[in-house]
Short mmCIF file of C-alpha atoms in Angstrom, two decimals:
data_model
loop_
_atom_site.label_atom_id
_atom_site.label_comp_id
_atom_site.label_asym_id
_atom_site.label_seq_id
_atom_site.Cartn_x
_atom_site.Cartn_y
_atom_site.Cartn_z
CA MET A 1141 0.00 0.00 0.00
CA PRO A 1142 1.63 3.29 -1.06
CA THR A 1143 2.14 5.82 1.70
CA GLY A 1144 3.31 9.40 1.72
CA GLY A 1145 3.17 12.75 3.37
CA CYS A 1146 4.70 16.15 3.71
CA GLN A 1147 8.34 17.03 4.26
CA CYS A 1148 8.02 17.63 8.03
CA GLY A 1149 5.81 14.59 8.73
CA ALA A 1150 2.84 16.50 10.16
CA VAL A 1151 0.49 15.19 7.44
CA ARG A 1152 0.58 11.54 6.35
CA TYR A 1153 -1.64 9.46 4.06
CA GLU A 1154 -2.00 6.04 2.51
CA ILE A 1155 -3.49 4.94 -0.80
CA THR A 1156 -5.64 1.83 -0.47
CA GLY A 1157 -6.44 1.14 -4.14
CA ALA A 1158 -4.67 0.85 -7.45
CA PRO A 1159 -3.86 4.14 -9.19
CA HIS A 1160 -5.82 5.07 -12.32
CA ALA A 1161 -3.01 6.88 -14.15
CA LEU A 1162 0.37 8.55 -13.76
CA TYR A 1163 0.89 11.96 -15.35
CA VAL A 1164 3.91 14.14 -16.03
CA CYS A 1165 2.48 17.63 -16.52
CA HIS A 1166 4.40 20.34 -18.33
CA CYS A 1167 1.93 23.20 -17.69
CA ARG A 1168 3.15 26.45 -16.13
CA GLU A 1169 1.29 25.89 -12.86
CA CYS A 1170 2.78 22.43 -12.31
CA ARG A 1171 6.24 23.79 -13.07
CA LYS A 1172 5.74 26.54 -10.48
CA GLN A 1173 4.19 24.20 -7.93
CA SER A 1174 7.03 21.71 -8.18
CA ALA A 1175 9.76 24.34 -8.67
CA SER A 1176 10.99 22.09 -11.46
CA ALA A 1177 10.62 21.32 -15.18
CA PHE A 1178 7.32 19.45 -14.68
CA GLY A 1179 4.93 18.10 -12.07
CA ILE A 1180 4.24 14.43 -11.33
CA SER A 1181 0.69 13.42 -10.42
CA LEU A 1182 -0.71 10.00 -9.51
CA GLU A 1183 -4.45 9.81 -10.16
CA VAL A 1184 -6.32 7.76 -7.55
CA ALA A 1185 -9.91 7.32 -6.45
CA ARG A 1186 -10.87 9.91 -3.85
CA ALA A 1187 -12.18 7.08 -1.65
CA ASP A 1188 -8.75 5.37 -1.78
CA LEU A 1189 -6.82 8.23 -0.14
CA ARG A 1190 -6.87 7.96 3.64
CA LEU A 1191 -5.29 10.49 5.98
CA THR A 1192 -3.33 8.79 8.75
CA ARG A 1193 -1.96 11.91 10.48
CA GLY A 1194 -2.73 15.62 10.48
CA THR A 1195 -5.07 17.80 8.46
CA PRO A 1196 -3.96 19.55 5.29
CA ALA A 1197 -4.76 23.15 4.46
CA HIS A 1198 -5.86 24.19 0.97
CA TRP A 1199 -6.11 27.04 -1.46
CA THR A 1200 -7.90 27.23 -4.80
CA ARG A 1201 -6.54 28.28 -8.19
CA PRO A 1202 -7.63 28.23 -11.81
CA ALA A 1203 -6.14 25.42 -13.89
CA ASP A 1204 -4.89 25.81 -17.47
CA SER A 1205 -7.86 23.65 -18.48
CA GLY A 1206 -10.27 26.33 -17.20
CA ARG A 1207 -11.40 24.34 -14.15
CA ARG A 1208 -10.75 25.38 -10.54
CA LEU A 1209 -8.45 23.21 -8.50
CA ALA A 1210 -8.12 22.82 -4.72
CA CYS A 1211 -4.45 22.43 -3.80
CA LEU A 1212 -3.92 20.64 -0.50
CA PHE A 1213 -0.69 21.12 1.44
CA CYS A 1214 0.84 20.79 4.89
CA PRO A 1215 0.02 23.86 7.02
CA ALA A 1216 3.34 23.47 8.88
CA CYS A 1217 5.93 23.01 6.10
CA GLY A 1218 3.95 23.94 2.96
CA SER A 1219 4.62 20.73 1.03
CA ARG A 1220 2.02 20.16 -1.69
CA LEU A 1221 0.24 16.82 -1.20
CA TRP A 1222 -2.60 16.50 -3.71
CA HIS A 1223 -5.02 18.35 -5.99
CA GLU A 1224 -8.75 17.82 -6.33
CA PRO A 1225 -11.65 19.61 -8.05
CA ALA A 1226 -12.47 22.76 -6.08
CA ASP A 1227 -16.20 22.11 -6.30
CA GLY A 1228 -15.81 18.78 -4.46
CA ALA A 1229 -17.14 16.92 -7.49
CA GLY A 1230 -15.27 14.12 -9.12
CA LEU A 1231 -14.35 10.67 -8.03
CA THR A 1232 -10.59 11.11 -8.37
CA LEU A 1233 -7.78 13.32 -7.13
CA THR A 1234 -4.11 13.58 -8.05
CA VAL A 1235 -1.44 12.90 -5.44
CA LYS A 1236 1.79 14.82 -5.99
CA GLY A 1237 4.46 12.29 -6.92
CA GLY A 1238 7.16 13.81 -4.74
CA SER A 1239 5.02 13.34 -1.62
CA LEU A 1240 5.10 9.54 -1.89
CA ASP A 1241 7.54 7.66 0.34
CA GLU A 1242 8.76 5.43 -2.51
CA PRO A 1243 9.79 6.91 -5.86
CA LEU A 1244 7.53 6.27 -8.83
CA ASP A 1245 8.63 4.54 -12.04
CA LEU A 1246 7.86 7.12 -14.72
CA THR A 1247 8.05 4.61 -17.60
CA PRO A 1248 4.23 4.35 -17.96
CA ALA A 1249 3.61 8.08 -17.37
CA ILE A 1250 1.33 10.04 -19.68
CA HIS A 1251 2.85 13.42 -20.57
CA ILE A 1252 0.32 16.26 -20.70
CA TRP A 1253 0.53 19.93 -21.67
CA THR A 1254 3.53 19.05 -23.83
CA ALA A 1255 2.93 22.22 -25.89
CA ARG A 1256 4.27 24.07 -22.83
CA LYS A 1257 7.24 21.84 -21.99
CA LEU A 1258 10.60 23.47 -21.44
CA GLU A 1259 13.21 23.32 -24.19
CA GLY A 1260 15.63 20.49 -23.51
CA VAL A 1261 13.09 18.25 -21.75
CA ILE A 1262 13.07 14.97 -23.64
CA ILE A 1263 9.89 12.89 -23.60
CA PRO A 1264 10.51 9.18 -24.25
CA ALA A 1265 9.39 8.09 -27.73
CA HIS A 1266 7.10 5.38 -26.28
CA ALA A 1267 5.24 7.78 -23.96
CA ARG A 1268 1.61 8.72 -24.54
CA GLN A 1269 1.44 12.49 -24.79
CA PHE A 1270 -1.06 15.29 -25.25
CA PRO A 1271 -0.35 18.93 -26.18
CA GLY A 1272 -2.96 20.03 -23.59
CA GLU A 1273 -5.42 18.38 -21.23
CA PRO A 1274 -6.35 14.82 -22.33
CA GLU A 1275 -9.99 14.40 -23.30
#
């Protein structure tokens, strides 16, 4: 069972079901959020994410897709933990890959918002990719 949490350990979670998808997102917001060339998001069923310690804080922002996104993070250290639809709708959420205790294998990752990827970032030839949000 995958587990994860924030950098300081105040907020911890576990994922009780199989993930739906793994995304590498090249949009501007994910680059800013991760302070890196892209963001890594593991899509899971909302019902499969269980908090085991602490309570995250959240803020809401517009997404490049036009939707509004709730961004959940540790109130003590600020580490981003997951994103979910701001309206509370939807059966899934996306856990931030860097918050997991064990590193993810990015081989099966789907690359999204590739039209906005940084120069020099090389996407593997076998990878599924979309210039924007997948339909």
